[in-house]
Amino acid sequence: MKLRKTAAVAIAVLALTATACGGKEGSAGDDQSAQPGQSNAPKLPTYTVAKDVSLDSPTFKKAQSRGKIIIGSKADQPYLGFEDQATKKRSGFDIEIAKMIAADLGFSENQIEFKTVDSGVRETAISKGQVDYYVGTYTINDKRKQLVGFAGPYYKAGADLLVRKDESAITGKESVKGKKVCSIVGSTPLQEIKKPEYGAQVVELAKYSDCVQQLLNKQVDAVTTDDSILKGYAAQNPGKLKVVGKPFTEEPYGVGMNKDDKVLREAINKSLETHIKDGTYKKIYEATLGLSGSAYVEPPAINRY
Ligand code: GLU
């Protein structure tokens, strides 16, 4: 008995060591990632709220006169845009980027109203003015630029695959032929996986968390979307889910806003640029997304189009 116990401890130690040295790709879900709020977790930065901001931006003026800024985000993406259903507290990389920008526009945390907007209704919510800006794993592309404006990019993701831990047949995009693959209405990875060359049976749902639930319930074989999102689910379900393959699309994340509000767009570009330079961005990354197993990489350059 004693021997068995020692062996078990040795194995556990080995497993932990292996995790600590593990590569950055696909390692989430294998590891015991530090959780936000844990004592050893990197700390979030604080944001200085700018005073007397004046901008000739219709969106900004509206927000200023109502005394709060309305920001669209996701609520079901751990480490990115997540809302704790019990406390209603929002957390994650995109949430912090959104707060950092709000502070530069002169809005403190208690002057922010977050609104959950899923992928399929982003353009509508932005162009109808239901949100002042949107931070939620939102890929910048030409089609969307016809409908909304984008500041950024502030991060670059790529589509990948999430499978159950015991899955051995699906190892990457080459092996999804005939498999049930879930993705999200209105998202770019859904458009990609629907291409006939993949030969996948595609299941389209509105929320990421619904796809993940179907994967856990064995109703689908894989979920495809950005690696950043999938690693978060893998880290939340250690022993159950894993990310496989190599990223097979490019997903540069932008902050979405009214297409014609160029002044706001420039103000947000400046905010991103300033805080990438002064290290705030990196601190945010390490205290959020970094915890789900993605190593820090320098963000892409801001693209003023
Ligand atoms: N980045 C991709 C997109 O904007 C997928 C993630 C999402 O749906 O938000 O479509």
Short mmCIF file of C-alpha atoms and ligand atoms in Angstrom, two decimals:
data_model
loop_
_atom_site.label_atom_id
_atom_site.label_comp_id
_atom_site.label_asym_id
_atom_site.label_seq_id
_atom_site.Cartn_x
_atom_site.Cartn_y
_atom_site.Cartn_z
CA MET A 1 0.00 0.00 0.00
CA LYS A 2 2.76 2.37 1.01
CA LEU A 3 4.69 1.58 -2.15
CA ARG A 4 1.62 2.09 -4.31
CA LYS A 5 1.07 5.49 -2.72
CA THR A 6 4.65 6.56 -3.34
CA ALA A 7 4.38 5.46 -6.96
CA ALA A 8 1.19 7.45 -7.39
CA VAL A 9 2.83 10.55 -5.96
CA ALA A 10 5.83 10.06 -8.23
CA ILE A 11 3.55 9.80 -11.25
CA ALA A 12 1.65 12.91 -10.22
CA VAL A 13 4.89 14.84 -9.80
CA LEU A 14 6.10 13.63 -13.16
CA ALA A 15 2.85 14.67 -14.78
CA LEU A 16 3.10 18.15 -13.28
CA THR A 17 6.72 18.51 -14.37
CA ALA A 18 5.84 17.41 -17.90
CA THR A 19 3.08 19.99 -17.98
CA ALA A 20 5.31 22.78 -16.76
CA CYS A 21 7.76 22.04 -19.60
CA GLY A 22 5.02 21.40 -22.15
CA GLY A 23 4.95 23.22 -25.45
CA LYS A 24 2.53 26.07 -25.95
CA GLU A 25 0.52 24.46 -28.70
CA GLY A 26 -2.35 22.23 -27.73
CA SER A 27 -1.16 21.93 -24.16
CA ALA A 28 -4.25 23.43 -22.59
CA GLY A 29 -6.46 20.82 -21.08
CA ASP A 30 -3.44 18.75 -20.15
CA ASP A 31 -2.37 21.14 -17.51
CA GLN A 32 -3.54 22.38 -14.17
CA SER A 33 -3.59 26.01 -15.31
CA ALA A 34 -3.46 28.69 -12.68
CA GLN A 35 -6.92 30.13 -12.25
CA PRO A 36 -7.66 33.84 -12.24
CA GLY A 37 -7.76 35.06 -8.66
CA GLN A 38 -5.51 32.24 -7.41
CA SER A 39 -2.72 33.60 -5.19
CA ASN A 40 0.05 32.66 -7.63
CA ALA A 41 -1.84 34.03 -10.65
CA PRO A 42 -0.44 37.15 -12.37
CA LYS A 43 -2.24 40.31 -11.27
CA LEU A 44 -4.38 42.45 -13.53
CA PRO A 45 -3.20 46.02 -14.09
CA THR A 46 -5.27 49.01 -13.00
CA TYR A 47 -6.41 51.58 -15.53
CA THR A 48 -6.15 55.33 -15.05
CA VAL A 49 -9.42 57.01 -15.97
CA ALA A 50 -8.72 59.98 -18.26
CA LYS A 51 -10.21 63.34 -17.25
CA ASP A 52 -11.91 65.95 -19.41
CA VAL A 53 -11.93 63.86 -22.56
CA SER A 54 -13.42 65.61 -25.53
CA LEU A 55 -13.87 63.86 -28.86
CA ASP A 56 -15.79 64.85 -31.94
CA SER A 57 -17.33 61.38 -32.11
CA PRO A 58 -21.11 60.92 -32.18
CA THR A 59 -20.85 57.61 -30.31
CA PHE A 60 -18.65 59.13 -27.61
CA LYS A 61 -20.88 62.18 -27.19
CA LYS A 62 -23.93 59.99 -26.75
CA ALA A 63 -22.12 57.89 -24.14
CA GLN A 64 -20.90 60.98 -22.33
CA SER A 65 -24.36 62.48 -22.11
CA ARG A 66 -25.88 59.24 -20.80
CA GLY A 67 -23.01 58.99 -18.29
CA LYS A 68 -22.03 55.44 -19.20
CA ILE A 69 -20.50 53.50 -22.02
CA ILE A 70 -22.20 50.40 -23.42
CA ILE A 71 -19.80 47.69 -24.50
CA GLY A 72 -20.75 44.52 -26.38
CA SER A 73 -18.93 41.33 -25.43
CA LYS A 74 -19.19 37.57 -25.13
CA ALA A 75 -20.27 35.91 -21.89
CA ASP A 76 -19.41 32.25 -22.45
CA GLN A 77 -15.75 32.30 -23.42
CA PRO A 78 -13.57 31.54 -20.38
CA TYR A 79 -10.35 33.62 -20.19
CA LEU A 80 -11.68 35.90 -22.98
CA GLY A 81 -15.20 37.18 -22.39
CA PHE A 82 -16.90 35.41 -19.52
CA GLU A 83 -19.76 36.23 -17.19
CA ASP A 84 -20.03 34.36 -13.91
CA GLN A 85 -23.71 33.51 -13.72
CA ALA A 86 -23.80 33.63 -9.92
CA THR A 87 -21.95 36.91 -9.34
CA LYS A 88 -22.60 38.49 -12.78
CA LYS A 89 -18.93 39.44 -12.75
CA ARG A 90 -17.25 39.63 -16.15
CA SER A 91 -13.68 38.51 -16.72
CA GLY A 92 -11.18 37.75 -19.45
CA PHE A 93 -8.81 39.27 -21.97
CA ASP A 94 -11.48 41.01 -24.08
CA ILE A 95 -13.25 42.36 -21.00
CA GLU A 96 -10.01 43.92 -19.74
CA ILE A 97 -9.14 45.36 -23.15
CA ALA A 98 -12.64 46.88 -23.18
CA LYS A 99 -12.15 48.40 -19.68
CA MET A 100 -8.70 49.73 -20.61
CA ILE A 101 -10.18 51.54 -23.61
CA ALA A 102 -13.12 52.84 -21.58
CA ALA A 103 -10.70 54.36 -19.04
CA ASP A 104 -8.88 56.20 -21.83
CA LEU A 105 -12.24 57.56 -22.97
CA GLY A 106 -12.93 58.79 -19.44
CA PHE A 107 -15.25 56.03 -18.17
CA SER A 108 -14.55 54.26 -14.91
CA GLU A 109 -15.48 50.64 -14.31
CA ASN A 110 -18.82 51.54 -12.72
CA GLN A 111 -19.71 53.62 -15.76
CA ILE A 112 -19.52 50.58 -18.03
CA GLU A 113 -22.52 48.49 -19.01
CA PHE A 114 -21.56 45.22 -20.65
CA LYS A 115 -24.08 43.71 -23.05
CA THR A 116 -23.77 40.13 -24.21
CA VAL A 117 -23.86 39.98 -27.99
CA ASP A 118 -23.27 36.63 -29.71
CA SER A 119 -21.41 36.26 -32.99
CA GLY A 120 -24.47 36.11 -35.26
CA VAL A 121 -25.87 39.49 -34.22
CA ARG A 122 -22.76 41.62 -33.82
CA GLU A 123 -23.11 43.72 -36.95
CA THR A 124 -26.77 44.47 -36.16
CA ALA A 125 -26.03 45.45 -32.56
CA ILE A 126 -23.21 47.76 -33.63
CA SER A 127 -24.89 49.42 -36.59
CA LYS A 128 -28.14 49.95 -34.66
CA GLY A 129 -26.19 51.67 -31.87
CA GLN A 130 -27.17 49.07 -29.24
CA VAL A 131 -23.51 49.03 -28.19
CA ASP A 132 -20.92 51.84 -28.36
CA TYR A 133 -18.15 49.42 -29.18
CA TYR A 134 -17.65 45.68 -29.21
CA VAL A 135 -14.79 43.57 -27.87
CA GLY A 136 -15.43 39.86 -28.38
CA THR A 137 -13.05 37.70 -30.44
CA TYR A 138 -14.18 39.68 -33.46
CA THR A 139 -12.20 38.95 -36.62
CA ILE A 140 -11.47 41.90 -38.89
CA ASN A 141 -12.26 41.09 -42.51
CA ASP A 142 -13.32 42.94 -45.66
CA LYS A 143 -16.87 41.66 -45.62
CA ARG A 144 -17.47 42.93 -42.10
CA LYS A 145 -15.74 46.22 -42.89
CA GLN A 146 -18.65 46.98 -45.21
CA LEU A 147 -20.90 47.03 -42.14
CA VAL A 148 -18.80 48.11 -39.15
CA GLY A 149 -15.54 49.92 -38.34
CA PHE A 150 -12.58 48.14 -36.75
CA ALA A 151 -9.81 49.40 -34.50
CA GLY A 152 -6.84 47.08 -34.09
CA PRO A 153 -5.90 44.34 -34.61
CA TYR A 154 -4.94 43.70 -30.99
CA TYR A 155 -4.47 39.91 -31.17
CA LYS A 156 -4.10 37.19 -33.76
CA ALA A 157 -5.87 33.86 -33.38
CA GLY A 158 -6.43 30.98 -35.81
CA ALA A 159 -9.17 28.38 -36.23
CA ASP A 160 -8.47 25.04 -34.61
CA LEU A 161 -10.30 21.94 -33.34
CA LEU A 162 -11.50 20.92 -29.89
CA VAL A 163 -12.20 17.22 -29.30
CA ARG A 164 -12.83 14.88 -26.38
CA LYS A 165 -9.68 13.77 -24.58
CA ASP A 166 -10.07 10.14 -25.74
CA GLU A 167 -10.50 11.09 -29.40
CA SER A 168 -7.81 9.57 -31.60
CA ALA A 169 -9.34 9.75 -35.08
CA ILE A 170 -9.41 13.55 -35.30
CA THR A 171 -5.91 14.98 -35.22
CA GLY A 172 -6.34 18.10 -37.34
CA LYS A 173 -8.29 19.64 -40.19
CA GLU A 174 -7.35 16.75 -42.53
CA SER A 175 -9.29 14.26 -40.43
CA VAL A 176 -12.76 15.82 -40.06
CA LYS A 177 -14.20 14.12 -43.16
CA GLY A 178 -17.59 12.63 -42.29
CA LYS A 179 -17.31 13.86 -38.68
CA LYS A 180 -19.85 16.02 -36.90
CA VAL A 181 -18.22 19.38 -36.31
CA CYS A 182 -20.00 22.13 -34.40
CA SER A 183 -19.43 25.84 -34.96
CA ILE A 184 -21.17 29.14 -34.41
CA VAL A 185 -23.65 31.04 -36.54
CA GLY A 186 -22.09 34.24 -37.90
CA SER A 187 -18.49 33.19 -37.20
CA THR A 188 -15.62 32.94 -39.67
CA PRO A 189 -14.54 29.40 -38.64
CA LEU A 190 -18.06 28.20 -39.47
CA GLN A 191 -17.67 29.55 -43.02
CA GLU A 192 -14.32 27.81 -43.25
CA ILE A 193 -15.44 24.38 -42.03
CA LYS A 194 -18.43 24.43 -44.40
CA LYS A 195 -16.08 24.38 -47.40
CA PRO A 196 -16.59 21.11 -49.30
CA GLU A 197 -12.88 20.28 -49.14
CA TYR A 198 -13.23 19.39 -45.44
CA GLY A 199 -16.15 17.01 -46.00
CA ALA A 200 -17.43 17.62 -42.44
CA GLN A 201 -21.04 17.29 -41.28
CA VAL A 202 -21.45 20.76 -39.87
CA VAL A 203 -23.70 21.53 -36.90
CA GLU A 204 -24.47 25.26 -36.49
CA LEU A 205 -25.41 26.66 -33.08
CA ALA A 206 -25.74 30.19 -31.67
CA LYS A 207 -23.51 29.91 -28.60
CA TYR A 208 -20.04 28.48 -28.08
CA SER A 209 -21.05 26.95 -24.77
CA ASP A 210 -23.80 24.97 -26.59
CA CYS A 211 -21.26 23.46 -29.00
CA VAL A 212 -19.01 22.51 -26.08
CA GLN A 213 -21.94 20.91 -24.25
CA GLN A 214 -22.77 18.85 -27.35
CA LEU A 215 -19.14 17.75 -27.55
CA LEU A 216 -19.15 16.66 -23.90
CA ASN A 217 -22.47 14.83 -24.49
CA LYS A 218 -21.03 13.07 -27.56
CA GLN A 219 -23.62 14.62 -29.88
CA VAL A 220 -20.81 16.06 -32.01
CA ASP A 221 -17.22 14.91 -32.58
CA ALA A 222 -15.46 18.28 -32.59
CA VAL A 223 -15.90 22.01 -32.17
CA THR A 224 -14.11 24.43 -34.44
CA THR A 225 -13.36 28.05 -33.76
CA ASP A 226 -10.38 30.21 -32.77
CA ASP A 227 -7.61 28.43 -30.84
CA SER A 228 -7.75 31.14 -28.16
CA ILE A 229 -11.38 30.24 -27.38
CA LEU A 230 -10.88 26.47 -27.58
CA LYS A 231 -7.89 26.51 -25.23
CA GLY A 232 -10.07 28.21 -22.65
CA TYR A 233 -12.64 25.40 -22.80
CA ALA A 234 -9.90 22.77 -22.68
CA ALA A 235 -8.37 24.44 -19.62
CA GLN A 236 -11.78 24.50 -17.94
CA ASN A 237 -12.39 20.82 -18.64
CA PRO A 238 -9.04 19.20 -17.91
CA GLY A 239 -9.15 15.46 -18.50
CA LYS A 240 -12.18 15.80 -20.78
CA LEU A 241 -11.25 18.01 -23.73
CA LYS A 242 -8.15 18.80 -25.80
CA VAL A 243 -7.17 21.06 -28.69
CA VAL A 244 -5.68 19.24 -31.69
CA GLY A 245 -3.99 20.20 -34.94
CA LYS A 246 -2.45 23.45 -36.05
CA PRO A 247 -4.35 26.73 -36.54
CA PHE A 248 -5.65 26.73 -40.13
CA THR A 249 -7.01 30.27 -40.59
CA GLU A 250 -5.93 33.75 -39.55
CA GLU A 251 -8.26 35.61 -37.20
CA PRO A 252 -7.01 39.10 -36.34
CA TYR A 253 -9.16 40.53 -33.54
CA GLY A 254 -10.51 44.05 -33.80
CA VAL A 255 -12.69 46.33 -31.70
CA GLY A 256 -15.93 46.83 -33.62
CA MET A 257 -17.81 50.13 -33.79
CA ASN A 258 -20.00 52.28 -35.99
CA LYS A 259 -18.57 52.25 -39.49
CA ASP A 260 -18.65 56.03 -39.91
CA ASP A 261 -17.25 57.00 -36.50
CA LYS A 262 -13.65 57.49 -37.58
CA VAL A 263 -12.83 59.69 -34.57
CA LEU A 264 -13.77 56.93 -32.14
CA ARG A 265 -11.87 54.42 -34.21
CA GLU A 266 -8.71 56.51 -34.01
CA ALA A 267 -9.14 57.08 -30.27
CA ILE A 268 -9.37 53.31 -29.72
CA ASN A 269 -6.39 52.65 -32.00
CA LYS A 270 -4.39 55.13 -29.92
CA SER A 271 -5.48 53.48 -26.69
CA LEU A 272 -4.40 50.05 -27.95
CA GLU A 273 -1.09 51.36 -29.27
CA THR A 274 -0.28 53.25 -26.07
CA HIS A 275 -0.93 50.29 -23.80
CA ILE A 276 0.80 47.76 -25.99
CA LYS A 277 3.84 50.03 -25.67
CA ASP A 278 3.60 50.72 -21.92
CA GLY A 279 3.22 47.05 -20.96
CA THR A 280 -0.41 47.20 -19.76
CA TYR A 281 -1.50 44.96 -22.63
CA LYS A 282 1.05 42.29 -21.72
CA LYS A 283 -0.02 42.36 -18.07
CA ILE A 284 -3.64 41.89 -19.14
CA TYR A 285 -2.67 39.00 -21.36
CA GLU A 286 -0.71 37.21 -18.67
CA ALA A 287 -3.50 37.55 -16.12
CA THR A 288 -6.20 36.29 -18.53
CA LEU A 289 -5.56 34.42 -21.79
CA GLY A 290 -2.05 33.47 -20.71
CA LEU A 291 -3.59 31.28 -18.00
CA SER A 292 -5.27 28.97 -20.52
CA GLY A 293 -2.01 27.80 -22.03
CA SER A 294 -1.17 30.27 -24.82
CA ALA A 295 2.29 31.79 -24.53
CA TYR A 296 2.53 35.55 -25.00
CA VAL A 297 3.35 36.78 -28.49
CA GLU A 298 3.73 40.41 -29.53
CA PRO A 299 0.44 41.68 -30.96
CA PRO A 300 0.25 42.62 -34.64
CA ALA A 301 0.72 46.27 -35.66
CA ILE A 302 -2.36 48.51 -35.63
CA ASN A 303 -3.82 48.80 -39.11
CA ARG A 304 -5.29 52.22 -39.90
CA TYR A 305 -7.25 51.54 -43.05
N1 GLU B 1 -13.01 35.19 -34.54
C1 GLU B 1 -14.07 34.51 -35.20
C2 GLU B 1 -15.16 35.47 -35.68
O1 GLU B 1 -15.09 36.64 -35.43
C3 GLU B 1 -14.67 33.43 -34.34
C4 GLU B 1 -14.97 33.84 -32.93
C5 GLU B 1 -16.33 34.48 -32.77
O2 GLU B 1 -17.32 33.95 -33.28
O3 GLU B 1 -16.39 35.46 -32.09
O4 GLU B 1 -16.06 35.06 -36.36
#
